[in-house]
XYZ file of C-alpha atoms in Angstrom:
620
model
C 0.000 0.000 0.000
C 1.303 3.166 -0.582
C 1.710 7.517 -1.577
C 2.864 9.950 -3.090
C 2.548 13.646 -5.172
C 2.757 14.838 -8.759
C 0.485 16.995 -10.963
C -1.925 18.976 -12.001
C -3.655 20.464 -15.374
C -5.733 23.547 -13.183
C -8.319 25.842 -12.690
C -6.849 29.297 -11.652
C -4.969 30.429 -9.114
C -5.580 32.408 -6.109
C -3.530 34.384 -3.975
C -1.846 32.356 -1.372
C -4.484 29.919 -1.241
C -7.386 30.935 -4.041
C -6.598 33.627 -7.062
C -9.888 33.742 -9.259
C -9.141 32.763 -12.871
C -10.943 31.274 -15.807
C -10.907 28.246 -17.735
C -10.052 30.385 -20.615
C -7.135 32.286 -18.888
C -5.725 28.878 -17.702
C -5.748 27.558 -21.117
C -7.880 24.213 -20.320
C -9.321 22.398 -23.703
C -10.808 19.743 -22.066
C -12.921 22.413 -19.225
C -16.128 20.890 -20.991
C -15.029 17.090 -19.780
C -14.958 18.631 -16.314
C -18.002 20.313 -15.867
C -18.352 24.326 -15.371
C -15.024 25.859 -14.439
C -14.431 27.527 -11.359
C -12.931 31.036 -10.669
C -12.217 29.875 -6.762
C -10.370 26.596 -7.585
C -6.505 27.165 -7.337
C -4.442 24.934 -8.872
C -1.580 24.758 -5.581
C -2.130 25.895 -1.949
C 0.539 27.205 -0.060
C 0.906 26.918 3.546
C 2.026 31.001 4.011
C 1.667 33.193 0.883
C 1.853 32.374 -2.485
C 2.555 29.652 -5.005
C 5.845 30.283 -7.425
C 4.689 28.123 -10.067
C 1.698 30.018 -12.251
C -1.395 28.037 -13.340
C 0.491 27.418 -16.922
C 3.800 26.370 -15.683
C 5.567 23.407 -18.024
C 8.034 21.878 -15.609
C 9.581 22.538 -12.546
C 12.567 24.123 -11.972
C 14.572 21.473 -10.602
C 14.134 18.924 -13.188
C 15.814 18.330 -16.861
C 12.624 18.200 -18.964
C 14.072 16.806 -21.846
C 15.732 14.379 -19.886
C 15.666 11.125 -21.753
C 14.243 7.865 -20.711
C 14.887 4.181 -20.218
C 16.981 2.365 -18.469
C 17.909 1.101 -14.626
C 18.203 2.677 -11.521
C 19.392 0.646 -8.522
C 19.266 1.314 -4.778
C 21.250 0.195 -1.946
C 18.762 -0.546 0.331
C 20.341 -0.565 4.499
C 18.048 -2.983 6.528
C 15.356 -5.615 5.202
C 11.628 -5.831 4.235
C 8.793 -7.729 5.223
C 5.709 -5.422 3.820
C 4.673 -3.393 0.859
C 1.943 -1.602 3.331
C 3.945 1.538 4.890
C 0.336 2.947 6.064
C 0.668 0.702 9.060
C 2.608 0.270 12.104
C 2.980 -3.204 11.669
C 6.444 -4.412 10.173
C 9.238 -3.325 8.008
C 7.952 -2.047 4.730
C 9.149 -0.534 1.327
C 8.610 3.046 1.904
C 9.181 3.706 -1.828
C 5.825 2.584 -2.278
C 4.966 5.963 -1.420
C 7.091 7.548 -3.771
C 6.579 5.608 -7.230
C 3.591 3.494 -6.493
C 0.883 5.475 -5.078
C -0.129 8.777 -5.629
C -1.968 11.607 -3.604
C -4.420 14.556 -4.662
C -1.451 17.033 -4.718
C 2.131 17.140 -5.394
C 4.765 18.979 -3.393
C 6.740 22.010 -5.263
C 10.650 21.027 -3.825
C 11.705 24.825 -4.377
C 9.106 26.270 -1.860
C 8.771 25.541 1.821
C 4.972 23.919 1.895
C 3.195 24.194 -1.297
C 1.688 21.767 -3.127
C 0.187 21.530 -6.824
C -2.703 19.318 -8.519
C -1.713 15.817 -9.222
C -4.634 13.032 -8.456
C -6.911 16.389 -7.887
C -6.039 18.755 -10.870
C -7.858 21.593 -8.314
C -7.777 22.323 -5.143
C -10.858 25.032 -3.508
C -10.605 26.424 0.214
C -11.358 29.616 2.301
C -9.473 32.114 4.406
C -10.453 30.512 7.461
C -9.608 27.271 5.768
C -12.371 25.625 6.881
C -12.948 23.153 4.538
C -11.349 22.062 1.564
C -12.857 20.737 -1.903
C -10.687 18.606 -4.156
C -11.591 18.173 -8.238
C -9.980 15.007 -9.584
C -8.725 14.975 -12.552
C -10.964 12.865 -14.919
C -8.223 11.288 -16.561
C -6.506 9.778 -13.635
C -6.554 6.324 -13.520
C -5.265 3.010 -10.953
C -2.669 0.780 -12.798
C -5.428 -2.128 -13.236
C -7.133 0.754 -15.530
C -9.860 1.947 -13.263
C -10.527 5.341 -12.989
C -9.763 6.967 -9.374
C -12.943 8.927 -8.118
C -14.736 10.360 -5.540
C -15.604 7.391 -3.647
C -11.821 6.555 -3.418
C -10.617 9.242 -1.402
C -13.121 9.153 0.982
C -12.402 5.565 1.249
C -8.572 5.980 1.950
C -9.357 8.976 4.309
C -11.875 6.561 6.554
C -9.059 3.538 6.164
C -6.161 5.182 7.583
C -8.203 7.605 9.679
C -9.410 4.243 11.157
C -6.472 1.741 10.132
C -3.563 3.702 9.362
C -0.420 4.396 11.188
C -0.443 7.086 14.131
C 0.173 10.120 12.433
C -2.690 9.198 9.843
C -5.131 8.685 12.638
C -4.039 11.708 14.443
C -4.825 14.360 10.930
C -7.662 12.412 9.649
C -9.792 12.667 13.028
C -9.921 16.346 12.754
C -12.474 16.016 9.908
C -16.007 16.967 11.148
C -17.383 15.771 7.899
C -16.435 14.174 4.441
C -18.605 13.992 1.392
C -18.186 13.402 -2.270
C -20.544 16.629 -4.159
C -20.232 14.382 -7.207
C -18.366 11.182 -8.830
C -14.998 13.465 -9.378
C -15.185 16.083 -5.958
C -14.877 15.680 -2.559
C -15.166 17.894 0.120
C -13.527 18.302 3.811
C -15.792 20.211 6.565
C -12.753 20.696 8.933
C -14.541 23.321 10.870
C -13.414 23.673 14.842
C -10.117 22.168 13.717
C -8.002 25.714 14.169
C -5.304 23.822 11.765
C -4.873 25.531 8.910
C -2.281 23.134 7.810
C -5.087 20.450 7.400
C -5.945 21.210 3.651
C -2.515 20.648 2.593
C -2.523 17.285 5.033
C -5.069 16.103 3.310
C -3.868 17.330 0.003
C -0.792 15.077 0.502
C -2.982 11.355 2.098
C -2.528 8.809 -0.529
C -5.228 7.780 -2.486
C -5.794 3.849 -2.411
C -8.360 1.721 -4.633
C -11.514 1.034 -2.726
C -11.393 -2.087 -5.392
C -8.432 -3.330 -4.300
C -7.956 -3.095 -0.831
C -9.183 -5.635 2.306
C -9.863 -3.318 5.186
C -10.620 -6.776 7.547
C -6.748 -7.456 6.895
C -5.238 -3.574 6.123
C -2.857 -3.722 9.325
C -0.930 -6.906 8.747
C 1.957 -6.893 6.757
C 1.385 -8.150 3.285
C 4.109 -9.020 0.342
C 1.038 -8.699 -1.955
C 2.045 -6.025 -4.718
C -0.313 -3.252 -4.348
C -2.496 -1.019 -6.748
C -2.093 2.514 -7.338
C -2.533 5.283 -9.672
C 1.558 6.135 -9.957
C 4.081 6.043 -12.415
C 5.317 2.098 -11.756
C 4.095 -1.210 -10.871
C 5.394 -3.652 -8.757
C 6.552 -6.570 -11.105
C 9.041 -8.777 -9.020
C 9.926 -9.208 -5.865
C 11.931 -11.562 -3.018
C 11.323 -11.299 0.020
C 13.568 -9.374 2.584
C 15.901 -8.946 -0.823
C 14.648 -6.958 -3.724
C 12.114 -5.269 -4.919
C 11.317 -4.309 -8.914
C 9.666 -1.691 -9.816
C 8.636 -1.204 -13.506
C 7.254 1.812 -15.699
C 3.719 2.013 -16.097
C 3.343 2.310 -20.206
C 0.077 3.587 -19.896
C 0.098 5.630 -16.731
C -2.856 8.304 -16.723
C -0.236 11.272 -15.602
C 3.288 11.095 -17.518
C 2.707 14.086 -19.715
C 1.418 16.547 -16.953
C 3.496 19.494 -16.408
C 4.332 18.090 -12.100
C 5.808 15.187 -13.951
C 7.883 16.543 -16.567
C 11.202 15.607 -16.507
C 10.908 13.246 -13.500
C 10.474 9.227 -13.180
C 12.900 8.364 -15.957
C 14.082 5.033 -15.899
C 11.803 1.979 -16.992
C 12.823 0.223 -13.931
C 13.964 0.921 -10.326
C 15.312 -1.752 -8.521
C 15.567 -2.145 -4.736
C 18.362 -4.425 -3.598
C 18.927 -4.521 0.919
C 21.665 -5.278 2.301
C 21.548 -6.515 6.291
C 24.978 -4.673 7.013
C 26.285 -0.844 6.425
C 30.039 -2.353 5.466
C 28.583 -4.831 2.963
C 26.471 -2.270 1.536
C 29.761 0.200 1.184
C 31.720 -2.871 -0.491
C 29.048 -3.499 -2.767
C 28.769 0.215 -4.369
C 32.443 -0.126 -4.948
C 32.198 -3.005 -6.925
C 29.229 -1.488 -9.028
C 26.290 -3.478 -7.407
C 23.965 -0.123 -7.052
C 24.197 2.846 -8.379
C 24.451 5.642 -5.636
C 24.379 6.085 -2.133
C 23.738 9.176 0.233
C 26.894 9.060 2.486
C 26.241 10.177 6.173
C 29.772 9.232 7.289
C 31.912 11.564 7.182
C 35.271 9.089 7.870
C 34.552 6.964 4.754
C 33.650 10.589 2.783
C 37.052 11.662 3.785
C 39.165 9.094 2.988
C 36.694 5.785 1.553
C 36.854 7.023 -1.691
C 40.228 5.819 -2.515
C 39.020 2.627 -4.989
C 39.771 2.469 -8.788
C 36.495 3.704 -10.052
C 36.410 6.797 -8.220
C 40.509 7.740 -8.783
C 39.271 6.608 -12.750
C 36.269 9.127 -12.541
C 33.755 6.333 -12.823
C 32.359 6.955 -9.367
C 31.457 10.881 -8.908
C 31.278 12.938 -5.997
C 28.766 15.191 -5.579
C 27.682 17.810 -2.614
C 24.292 19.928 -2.222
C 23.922 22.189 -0.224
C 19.663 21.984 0.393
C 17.686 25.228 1.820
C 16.535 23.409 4.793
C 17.069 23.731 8.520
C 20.192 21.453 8.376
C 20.141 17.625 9.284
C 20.892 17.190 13.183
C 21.788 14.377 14.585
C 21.431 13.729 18.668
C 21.871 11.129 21.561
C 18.142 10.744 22.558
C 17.275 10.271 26.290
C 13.882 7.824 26.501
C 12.638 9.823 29.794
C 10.419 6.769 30.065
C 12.690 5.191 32.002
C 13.210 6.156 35.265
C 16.842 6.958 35.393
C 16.627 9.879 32.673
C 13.460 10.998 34.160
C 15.221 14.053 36.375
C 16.098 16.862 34.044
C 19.240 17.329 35.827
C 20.316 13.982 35.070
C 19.692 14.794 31.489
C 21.657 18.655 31.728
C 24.413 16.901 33.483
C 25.150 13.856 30.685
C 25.296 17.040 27.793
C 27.855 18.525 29.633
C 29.866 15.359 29.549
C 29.690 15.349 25.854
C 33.083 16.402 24.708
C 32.303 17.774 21.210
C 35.388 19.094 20.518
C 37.209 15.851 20.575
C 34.787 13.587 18.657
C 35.165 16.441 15.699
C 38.539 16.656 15.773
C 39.450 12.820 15.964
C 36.607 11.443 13.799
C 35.142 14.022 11.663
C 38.196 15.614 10.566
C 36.420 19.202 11.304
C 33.342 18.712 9.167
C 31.252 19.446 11.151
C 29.292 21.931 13.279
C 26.935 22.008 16.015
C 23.737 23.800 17.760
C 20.817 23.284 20.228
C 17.539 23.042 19.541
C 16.104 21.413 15.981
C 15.519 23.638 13.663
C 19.560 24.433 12.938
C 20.742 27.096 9.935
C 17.793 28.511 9.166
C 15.435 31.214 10.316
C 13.360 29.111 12.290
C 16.223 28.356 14.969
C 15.827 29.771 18.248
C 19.488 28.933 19.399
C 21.478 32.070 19.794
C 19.064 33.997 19.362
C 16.911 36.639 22.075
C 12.989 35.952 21.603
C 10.818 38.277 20.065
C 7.414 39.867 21.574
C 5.487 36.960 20.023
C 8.014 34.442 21.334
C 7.336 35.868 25.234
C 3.721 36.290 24.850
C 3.393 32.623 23.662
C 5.385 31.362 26.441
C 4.476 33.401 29.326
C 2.480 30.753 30.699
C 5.121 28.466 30.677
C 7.081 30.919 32.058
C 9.202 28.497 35.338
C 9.752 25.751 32.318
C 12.176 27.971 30.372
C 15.501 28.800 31.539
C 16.140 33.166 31.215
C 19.151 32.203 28.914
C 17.185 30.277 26.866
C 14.872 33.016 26.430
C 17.253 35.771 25.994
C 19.454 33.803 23.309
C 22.579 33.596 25.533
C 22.520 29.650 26.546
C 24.941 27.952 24.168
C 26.326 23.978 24.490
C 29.203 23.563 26.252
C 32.524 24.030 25.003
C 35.270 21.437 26.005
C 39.399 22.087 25.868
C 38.973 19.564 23.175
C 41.417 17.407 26.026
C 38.108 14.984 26.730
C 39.613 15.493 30.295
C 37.947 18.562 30.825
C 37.410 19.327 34.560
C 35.013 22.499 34.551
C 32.331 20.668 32.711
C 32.841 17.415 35.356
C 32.640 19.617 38.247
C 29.151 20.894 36.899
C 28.014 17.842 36.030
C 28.786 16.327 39.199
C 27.319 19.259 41.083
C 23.764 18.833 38.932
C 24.469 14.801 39.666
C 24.452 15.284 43.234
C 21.328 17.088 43.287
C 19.291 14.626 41.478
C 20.343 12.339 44.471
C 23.953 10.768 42.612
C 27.046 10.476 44.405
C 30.741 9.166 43.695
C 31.349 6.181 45.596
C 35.356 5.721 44.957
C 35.076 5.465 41.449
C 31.224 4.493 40.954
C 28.611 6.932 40.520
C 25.506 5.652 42.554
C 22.070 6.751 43.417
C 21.974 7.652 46.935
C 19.035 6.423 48.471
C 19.197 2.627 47.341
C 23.097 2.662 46.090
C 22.503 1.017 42.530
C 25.517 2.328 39.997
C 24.533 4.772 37.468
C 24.173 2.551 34.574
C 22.558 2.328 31.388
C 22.582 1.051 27.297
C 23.309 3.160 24.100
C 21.932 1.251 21.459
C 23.466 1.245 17.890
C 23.422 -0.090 14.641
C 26.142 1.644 12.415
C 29.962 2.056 12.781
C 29.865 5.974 12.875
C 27.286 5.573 15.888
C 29.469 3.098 17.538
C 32.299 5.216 17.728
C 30.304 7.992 19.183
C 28.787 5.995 21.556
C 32.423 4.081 23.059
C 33.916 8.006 22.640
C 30.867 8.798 25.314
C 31.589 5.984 27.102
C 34.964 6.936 28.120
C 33.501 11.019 28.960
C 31.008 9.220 31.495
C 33.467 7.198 32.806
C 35.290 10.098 34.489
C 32.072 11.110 36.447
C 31.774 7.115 37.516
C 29.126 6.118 35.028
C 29.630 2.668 33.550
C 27.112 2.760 30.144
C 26.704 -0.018 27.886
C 27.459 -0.002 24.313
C 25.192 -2.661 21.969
C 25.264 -3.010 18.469
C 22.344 -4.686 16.966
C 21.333 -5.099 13.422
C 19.179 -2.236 11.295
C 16.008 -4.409 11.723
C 16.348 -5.043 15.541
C 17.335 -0.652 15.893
C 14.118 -0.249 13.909
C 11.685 -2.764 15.742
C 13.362 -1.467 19.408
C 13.355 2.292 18.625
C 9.655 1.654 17.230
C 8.585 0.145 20.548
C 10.427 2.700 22.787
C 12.289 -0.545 23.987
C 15.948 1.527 24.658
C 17.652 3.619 26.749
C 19.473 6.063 24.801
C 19.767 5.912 20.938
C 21.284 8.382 17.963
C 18.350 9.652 16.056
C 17.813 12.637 13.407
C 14.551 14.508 12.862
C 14.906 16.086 9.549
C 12.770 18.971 9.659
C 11.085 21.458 6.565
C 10.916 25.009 6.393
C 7.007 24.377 7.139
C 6.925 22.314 10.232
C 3.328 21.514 11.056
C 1.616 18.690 11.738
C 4.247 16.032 12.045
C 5.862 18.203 15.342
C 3.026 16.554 17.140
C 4.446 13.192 15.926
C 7.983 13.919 16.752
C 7.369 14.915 20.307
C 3.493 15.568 21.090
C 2.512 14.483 24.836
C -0.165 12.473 22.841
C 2.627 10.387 21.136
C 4.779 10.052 23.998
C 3.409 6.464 24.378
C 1.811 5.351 21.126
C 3.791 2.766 19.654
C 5.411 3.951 16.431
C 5.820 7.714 16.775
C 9.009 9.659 16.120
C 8.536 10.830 20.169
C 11.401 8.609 21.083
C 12.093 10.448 23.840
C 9.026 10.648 25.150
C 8.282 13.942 25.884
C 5.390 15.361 27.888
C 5.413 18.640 27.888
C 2.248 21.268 27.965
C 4.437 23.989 26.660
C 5.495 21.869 23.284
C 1.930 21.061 22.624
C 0.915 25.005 22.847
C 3.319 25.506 20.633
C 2.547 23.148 17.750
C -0.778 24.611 18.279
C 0.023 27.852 17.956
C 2.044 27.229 14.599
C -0.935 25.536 12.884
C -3.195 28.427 13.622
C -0.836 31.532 12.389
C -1.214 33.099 9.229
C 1.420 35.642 8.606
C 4.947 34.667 7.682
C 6.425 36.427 11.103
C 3.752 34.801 13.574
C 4.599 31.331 12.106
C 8.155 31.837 12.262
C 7.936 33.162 16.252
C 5.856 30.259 17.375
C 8.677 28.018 15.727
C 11.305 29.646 17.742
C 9.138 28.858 20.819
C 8.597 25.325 19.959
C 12.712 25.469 19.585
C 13.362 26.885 22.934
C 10.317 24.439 25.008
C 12.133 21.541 23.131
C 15.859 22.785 24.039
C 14.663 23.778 28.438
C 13.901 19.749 28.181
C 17.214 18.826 27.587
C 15.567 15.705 25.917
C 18.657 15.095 23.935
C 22.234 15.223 23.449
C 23.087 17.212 20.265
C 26.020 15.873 18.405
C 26.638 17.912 15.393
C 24.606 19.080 12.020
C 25.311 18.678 8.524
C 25.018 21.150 6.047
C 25.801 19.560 2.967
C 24.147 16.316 1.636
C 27.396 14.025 0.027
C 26.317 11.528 -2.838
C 28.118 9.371 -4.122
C 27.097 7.909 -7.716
C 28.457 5.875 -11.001
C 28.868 8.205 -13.833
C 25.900 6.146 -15.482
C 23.405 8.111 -14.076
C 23.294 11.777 -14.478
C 21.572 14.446 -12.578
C 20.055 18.253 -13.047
C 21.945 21.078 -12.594
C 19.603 22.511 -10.570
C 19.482 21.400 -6.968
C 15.949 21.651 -5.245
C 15.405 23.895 -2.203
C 14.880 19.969 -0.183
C 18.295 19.251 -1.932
C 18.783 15.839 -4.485
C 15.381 14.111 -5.882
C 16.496 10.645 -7.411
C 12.959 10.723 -9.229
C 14.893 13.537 -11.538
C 17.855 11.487 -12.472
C 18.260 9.634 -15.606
C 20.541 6.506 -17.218
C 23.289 8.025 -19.222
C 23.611 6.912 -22.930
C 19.701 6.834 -23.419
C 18.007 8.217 -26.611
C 16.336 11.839 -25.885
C 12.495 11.593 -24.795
C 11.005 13.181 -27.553
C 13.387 10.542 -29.811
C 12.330 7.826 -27.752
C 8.681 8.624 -28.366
């Protein structure tokens, strides 16, 4: 089962959300098939301001669109697979059924922060208030077993994952008061009360599955059945836990739409896993797959050195995305009892020793901030709060430290030594008053005398060598931690099921949080099996301020009650930040070649194509 976005054909635009225009002015020939046009349907909805694209765009910017097609694309796949559902909590699935098999009503634009343009739903009709929302499918669109996609499917995949689907599904879909279709091709989305004005675009992006095709008794168990959707390819071989083929769709409804120009290239993608990061690495170098996003920055620096790449054959590309930049942290699971006292948790950061794990492992790459939203506007670290920012935190006034308010708190800085005895002394002194003292060389808790002691769970080298380098920093304040490495399937199932004590995670976050900041650390996911709250956080003030960013509508409120979601989140200390990354490093044979252009969300392998392949229009 499945998602994804693409296109749209529209019906005028309007200004951030609706721009009245005709079917004339939009250039439709085919306004007749659909019925009267309508001057309030927009063809994309942004989530503040404006769309870039105009109703009559060809192509994105981002893409080649006479990039030719044909040809193979393979992945390196890290882990193992034992569903083709990735709707539902249960089991390991392919999430690129998303992506390639299964469409939604709209598309996202990569170049803008949240806006998204007709695909499935080739218009998309709202108010100021948003509401409701009314989507127009596009009569043409079609599921790859040739039946037409209407009405009565979308409100049937809105009621199945409402109902079925994994947490974050349930969570959006329940804030519909009312669904109904107003006619075989349009549906509309009473969403009054909900104060999200997010939810149109939610909804805009829920994948649209075939009321057909789809077993609701059996929706939440895993399933190696290949699924129906409307995309651009088919699922057409498979083994289990292995591979995965995925083949073009000759007659899919939406190839020539202007979303889709220039993406989905090759005739076949093809999904190979691998159960172990160094086996994956070895088989790239011997030409197995064709690229790989590299996240280590020890095998960037100096891995490199095989024949292919010194020969050219293997290229090495950075981007440099728009986005607040990748962070990665040590997560505390405050679920268990031992990380439970804040101080606990303020004292272990200050043990950290930054400075040496750069300098020994990642040769200087790379930098590092509090909070989650890092290098971009929406960061609160190092920066004073604004009038909004106070007035949507006064009530949570004793739960945010004055230097987090005022900008001035920064991480700790080590001598680099990783003997560093100003940051021991403090975190003893924060140790001893969460009821921890030194016994000789043993930290214990002073009431029942139990060592300090707990497990950092890993699964790749990089995280390994993190985790041993933090080993040795506690072991100077008398902490004994475990380290335990454990495959990518085992990491997945444990972090899923909140079944760890401290793990390395990364949120990557938009330039449009919304929604999904209830799903990375909303009170109501703190215990809901399959979340992104790994750390389980409770907090009043982070729920206030999700809330608060789903209900502003200008540019500068939005961007405030960000920065106070960033400073709640950083006064919990529910993490250990290690560094961010502000360049994505891929890695890729010289057989597949790649835009110029790099998208605002950085490298899209949906735009790529095989080298040596005739030109489209030749092709055709």
């Amino acid at each position: 089962m499945f998602m994804f976005q693409r296109l749209f054909e529209g019906l005028g635009v309007r200004l951030g959300v609706l721009v009245q225009a005709s079917a004339l002015a939009l250039g439709l020939s085919d306004a007749a098939s659909m019925g009267a046009a309508r001057a309030e349907d927009a063809h994309a909805i942004a989530m503040h301001g404006k769309p870039a694209m105009p109703a009559d765009f060809a192509h994105m910017p981002y893409v080649n669109p006479e990039a030719p097609k044909g040809g193979r694309l393979t992945w390196g796949m890290l882990g193992t697979f034992d569903s083709l559902n990735p709707f539902i909590v249960k089991g390991l699935a392919v999430q690129q059924m998303r992506s390639y098999v299964v469409e939604s009503l709209l598309a996202r634009g990569h170049d803008e922060p949240f806006t998204l343009y007709g695909l499935l739903a080739r218009s998309v009709e709202t108010n100021d208030e948003r509401s409701f929302v009314t989507f127009r499918l596009d009569p043409r669109a079609r599921f790859s077993d040739g039946k037409p996609v209407a009405a009565e499917d979308v409100l049937f995949s809105w009621q199945l994952l409402r109902d079925h689907g994994r947490p974050n599904h349930r969570q959006y879909y329940t804030k519909v008061v009312k669904a109904e279709a107003l006619d075989p091709l349009t549906v509309r989305f009473d969403l009054a009360g909900a104060n999200d004005r997010e939810l149109p675009l939610i909804l805009g992006l829920m994948p649209i599955l075939p009321k057909h095709a789809v077993d609701v008794a059996s929706f939440e168990e895993t399933t190696l059945t290949s699924p129906i959707g409307s995309g651009p390819y088919r699922v057409t071989a498979m083994k289990a836990g292995a591979s995965v083929t995925l083949t073009r769709n000759p007659d899919y409804w939406g190839r020539d739409l202007p979303i889709n120009r220039g993406l989905y290239n090759f005739d076949e993608i093809r999904l190979d896993y691998f159960r172990e990061a160094n086996g994956q690495f070895e088989a790239f170098k011997r030409g197995l797959y064709d690229f790989r996003i590299e996240h280590e920055p020890l095998r960037w620096h100096d891995g490199y050195d095989f024949p292919a790449a010194r020969s050219g054959e293997v290229i090495r590309d950075t981007a440099k995305p728009g986005l607040p930049q990748p962070s990665e942290f040590l997560v505390f699971n405050t679920r268990r009892p031992i990380f439970a006292d804040i101080r606990v948790r303020q004292a272990l950061t200050l043990l950290f020793d930054f400075e040496l794990v750069n300098r020994n492992y990642f040769f200087g790459l790379y930098s590092r901030a509090a909070g989650y939203f890092a290098g971009s506007e929406l960061s609160a670290y190092g920066r004073p709060a604004d009038a909004r920012e106070r007035e949507l935190l006064k009530p949570f006034a004793a739960r945010i430290s004055p230097d987090i308010m005022d900008g001035s708190y920064r991480l700790p800085v080590t001598d680099g030594s990783g003997r560093d005895r100003t940051t021991l002394r403090a975190a003893l002194k924060l140790l001893s008053e969460a009821g921890y003292d030194l016994d000789g060389t043993v930290l214990r808790n002073r009431a029942t005398k139990a060592p300090f002691s707990f497990e950092i769970m890993v699964t790749t080298r990089d995280q390994e060598r993190i985790a041993l380098a933090f080993q040795r920093d506690l072991k100077r304040a008398g902490i004994e931690p475990s380290v335990r490495s454990v495959d990518p399937v085992q990491f997945d199932q444990r972090r899923l099921a909140y079944e760890f004590d401290m793990i390395q995670n990364r949120w990557d976050q938009s330039l449009s949080p919304g929604n999904e900041q209830y799903f990375y650390w909303g009170s109501a996911a703190a215990d809901n099996p399959g979340t992104r709250n790994y750390m389980g956080a409770r907090d009043p003030a982070v729920d206030a301020m999700i809330a608060a960013l789903l209900e502003a509508r200008e540019h500068t409120d939005f961007v405030s009650s960000v920065r106070a979601l960033d400073r709640a989140l950083i006064s919990g200390f529910y993490t250990i930040p290690l560094f961010n990354v502000s360049e994505q490093w891929i890695a890729r044979w010289n057989r597949i070649e790649r835009p110029k252009a790099t998208s605002l969300s950085g490298y899209l392998p949906e735009t790529w194509w095989a080298k040596g392949q005739k030109q489209a229009t030749e092709a055709k």
